[in-house]
Amino acid sequence: MPRPTSKPQLIEQAQTNWDKLQTQIESLSIDEIIEAGTVGDWSVKDVLAHLMEWQQMTLSWHRAGQGGETPITPSEQFTWKEIPALNQTIFEKYQDAELDDIKQRLSSSHQETMKEIQQLSNEELFTPKVYKWTKTTTLGSYLTSATSSHYDWAIKHIRRGIKAKRKSE
């Protein structure tokens, strides 16, 4: 599926992939969700925490941009070339969190992100340089990465990891 280039496409793809992710999660046992080693060293729960944290970072960048600030992306501690280290930090931050808490927080984060998308115009989402912090890309591209594309990534990696685990049992 090509990346969205309009608000309706972004909304549709984000919601469709969210629904697919939820269906996939619901098909798994609790043990399959919390057992490490499904996506690399990560459990499915770790993947869900990862999705939630990236959405929250994206929302914080957008809100800072709305206030005229230029947030440091992806974070003050990490550059874009250091994403694996940032992802490891996210993993460690949520490693001991309860599954129900992660699921609830991700659901809330998804709803918050979708609400934010709904409130923005197509121009705000898909015109480059509307926000100084997005540089030559668009806010829509960031939000696509935080929703539909990230959900798609998670679905594929979880499916592959669970299939490999089930096959080895």
Short mmCIF file of C-alpha atoms in Angstrom, two decimals:
data_model
loop_
_atom_site.label_atom_id
_atom_site.label_comp_id
_atom_site.label_asym_id
_atom_site.label_seq_id
_atom_site.Cartn_x
_atom_site.Cartn_y
_atom_site.Cartn_z
CA MET A 1 0.00 0.00 0.00
CA PRO A 2 1.52 3.36 -0.99
CA ARG A 3 2.09 5.99 1.68
CA PRO A 4 -0.84 8.36 2.07
CA THR A 5 -0.70 11.71 0.33
CA SER A 6 -3.95 13.12 1.72
CA LYS A 7 -5.76 13.36 5.02
CA PRO A 8 -8.50 10.88 4.04
CA GLN A 9 -5.88 8.34 2.94
CA LEU A 10 -3.92 8.80 6.17
CA ILE A 11 -7.02 8.33 8.30
CA GLU A 12 -8.14 5.27 6.35
CA GLN A 13 -4.73 3.57 6.36
CA ALA A 14 -4.05 4.35 10.01
CA GLN A 15 -7.43 2.96 11.11
CA THR A 16 -7.25 -0.07 8.81
CA ASN A 17 -3.79 -1.04 10.03
CA TRP A 18 -4.77 -0.36 13.65
CA ASP A 19 -7.73 -2.72 13.26
CA LYS A 20 -5.46 -5.38 11.69
CA LEU A 21 -2.99 -5.01 14.55
CA GLN A 22 -5.75 -5.36 17.13
CA THR A 23 -7.10 -8.48 15.40
CA GLN A 24 -3.61 -9.96 15.38
CA ILE A 25 -3.03 -9.21 19.08
CA GLU A 26 -6.42 -10.68 20.00
CA SER A 27 -5.46 -13.93 18.25
CA LEU A 28 -2.44 -14.43 20.51
CA SER A 29 -2.25 -16.01 23.93
CA ILE A 30 -1.00 -13.95 26.86
CA ASP A 31 2.18 -16.06 26.87
CA GLU A 32 2.76 -15.31 23.18
CA ILE A 33 2.36 -11.60 23.87
CA ILE A 34 4.71 -11.39 26.84
CA GLU A 35 7.37 -13.93 25.88
CA ALA A 36 10.62 -12.30 24.74
CA GLY A 37 12.21 -13.13 21.42
CA THR A 38 9.30 -12.63 19.03
CA VAL A 39 10.67 -9.56 17.24
CA GLY A 40 14.40 -9.84 17.77
CA ASP A 41 14.81 -9.80 21.55
CA TRP A 42 11.44 -8.09 22.01
CA SER A 43 8.11 -9.51 23.07
CA VAL A 44 4.89 -8.43 21.39
CA LYS A 45 4.26 -6.29 24.49
CA ASP A 46 7.59 -4.56 23.85
CA VAL A 47 6.54 -3.82 20.27
CA LEU A 48 3.28 -2.29 21.51
CA ALA A 49 5.18 -0.08 23.96
CA HIS A 50 7.51 0.94 21.13
CA LEU A 51 4.56 1.99 18.95
CA MET A 52 3.03 4.00 21.78
CA GLU A 53 6.27 5.82 22.65
CA TRP A 54 6.94 6.81 19.03
CA GLN A 55 3.40 8.16 18.71
CA GLN A 56 3.84 10.19 21.85
CA MET A 57 7.17 11.58 20.64
CA THR A 58 5.59 12.55 17.31
CA LEU A 59 2.68 14.25 19.05
CA SER A 60 5.08 16.16 21.31
CA TRP A 61 7.07 17.35 18.28
CA HIS A 62 3.89 18.52 16.60
CA ARG A 63 2.63 20.35 19.66
CA ALA A 64 5.97 22.07 20.10
CA GLY A 65 5.87 23.06 16.43
CA GLN A 66 2.38 24.47 16.82
CA GLY A 67 3.76 26.65 19.58
CA GLY A 68 6.45 27.99 17.27
CA GLU A 69 9.21 25.87 18.79
CA THR A 70 11.62 23.68 16.88
CA PRO A 71 11.85 20.43 18.83
CA ILE A 72 14.99 18.36 18.72
CA THR A 73 14.11 15.20 16.86
CA PRO A 74 14.14 12.36 17.51
CA SER A 75 15.30 13.34 21.02
CA GLU A 76 17.82 15.44 22.89
CA GLN A 77 19.88 12.32 23.61
CA PHE A 78 19.79 10.65 20.17
CA THR A 79 20.18 11.63 16.51
CA TRP A 80 18.37 9.97 13.61
CA LYS A 81 21.51 7.89 13.03
CA GLU A 82 21.16 6.53 16.57
CA ILE A 83 17.64 5.12 16.28
CA PRO A 84 18.68 1.61 17.42
CA ALA A 85 20.01 3.10 20.67
CA LEU A 86 16.84 5.18 21.12
CA ASN A 87 14.71 2.08 20.51
CA GLN A 88 16.76 0.19 23.09
CA THR A 89 16.11 2.97 25.60
CA ILE A 90 12.37 2.74 24.88
CA PHE A 91 12.55 -1.04 25.34
CA GLU A 92 14.26 -0.64 28.70
CA LYS A 93 11.83 2.07 29.82
CA TYR A 94 8.79 -0.20 29.41
CA GLN A 95 10.30 -3.65 29.93
CA ASP A 96 8.72 -4.10 33.37
CA ALA A 97 5.40 -2.46 32.55
CA GLU A 98 2.23 -4.53 32.82
CA LEU A 99 0.67 -5.77 29.58
CA ASP A 100 -2.76 -4.28 30.37
CA ASP A 101 -1.16 -0.89 31.03
CA ILE A 102 0.73 -0.98 27.73
CA LYS A 103 -2.36 -2.03 25.78
CA GLN A 104 -4.44 0.72 27.39
CA ARG A 105 -1.78 3.37 26.84
CA LEU A 106 -1.32 2.37 23.20
CA SER A 107 -5.08 2.46 22.62
CA SER A 108 -5.27 5.93 24.20
CA SER A 109 -2.26 7.07 22.18
CA HIS A 110 -3.84 5.82 18.95
CA GLN A 111 -7.08 7.66 19.73
CA GLU A 112 -5.18 10.82 20.64
CA THR A 113 -3.17 10.64 17.41
CA MET A 114 -6.26 10.06 15.28
CA LYS A 115 -8.01 12.99 16.96
CA GLU A 116 -5.00 15.19 16.21
CA ILE A 117 -5.04 14.11 12.56
CA GLN A 118 -8.79 14.82 12.33
CA GLN A 119 -8.24 18.38 13.60
CA LEU A 120 -5.60 19.20 10.99
CA SER A 121 -6.26 20.32 7.43
CA ASN A 122 -4.95 18.46 4.43
CA GLU A 123 -2.60 21.40 3.82
CA GLU A 124 -1.21 21.28 7.37
CA LEU A 125 -0.60 17.56 6.97
CA PHE A 126 0.79 17.33 3.46
CA THR A 127 2.39 20.66 2.57
CA PRO A 128 6.16 20.65 3.19
CA LYS A 129 7.62 23.22 5.58
CA VAL A 130 4.33 24.19 7.24
CA TYR A 131 6.18 23.54 10.46
CA LYS A 132 9.81 24.59 10.69
CA TRP A 133 10.78 21.41 12.56
CA THR A 134 9.65 19.09 9.73
CA LYS A 135 12.24 20.68 7.44
CA THR A 136 11.63 19.41 3.87
CA THR A 137 9.13 16.71 4.75
CA THR A 138 5.51 16.95 5.88
CA LEU A 139 3.75 16.49 9.17
CA GLY A 140 1.64 13.88 7.40
CA SER A 141 4.76 11.86 6.71
CA TYR A 142 5.67 11.87 10.40
CA LEU A 143 2.14 10.89 11.38
CA THR A 144 2.09 8.14 8.74
CA SER A 145 5.31 6.78 10.21
CA ALA A 146 3.79 6.90 13.71
CA THR A 147 0.56 5.16 12.68
CA SER A 148 -0.14 3.19 9.52
CA SER A 149 3.46 2.44 8.52
CA HIS A 150 4.51 1.56 12.07
CA TYR A 151 1.42 -0.62 12.56
CA ASP A 152 2.20 -2.39 9.28
CA TRP A 153 5.80 -2.95 10.40
CA ALA A 154 4.57 -4.37 13.72
CA ILE A 155 2.01 -6.67 12.09
CA LYS A 156 4.59 -8.16 9.71
CA HIS A 157 7.27 -8.67 12.35
CA ILE A 158 4.90 -10.09 14.95
CA ARG A 159 3.38 -12.47 12.41
CA ARG A 160 6.81 -13.64 11.30
CA GLY A 161 8.06 -14.05 14.88
CA ILE A 162 4.99 -15.91 16.11
CA LYS A 163 5.04 -18.19 13.08
CA ALA A 164 8.70 -19.06 13.70
CA LYS A 165 8.07 -19.70 17.40
CA ARG A 166 5.06 -21.92 16.73
CA LYS A 167 6.98 -23.86 14.11
CA SER A 168 9.86 -24.53 16.51
CA GLU A 169 7.54 -25.90 19.23
#
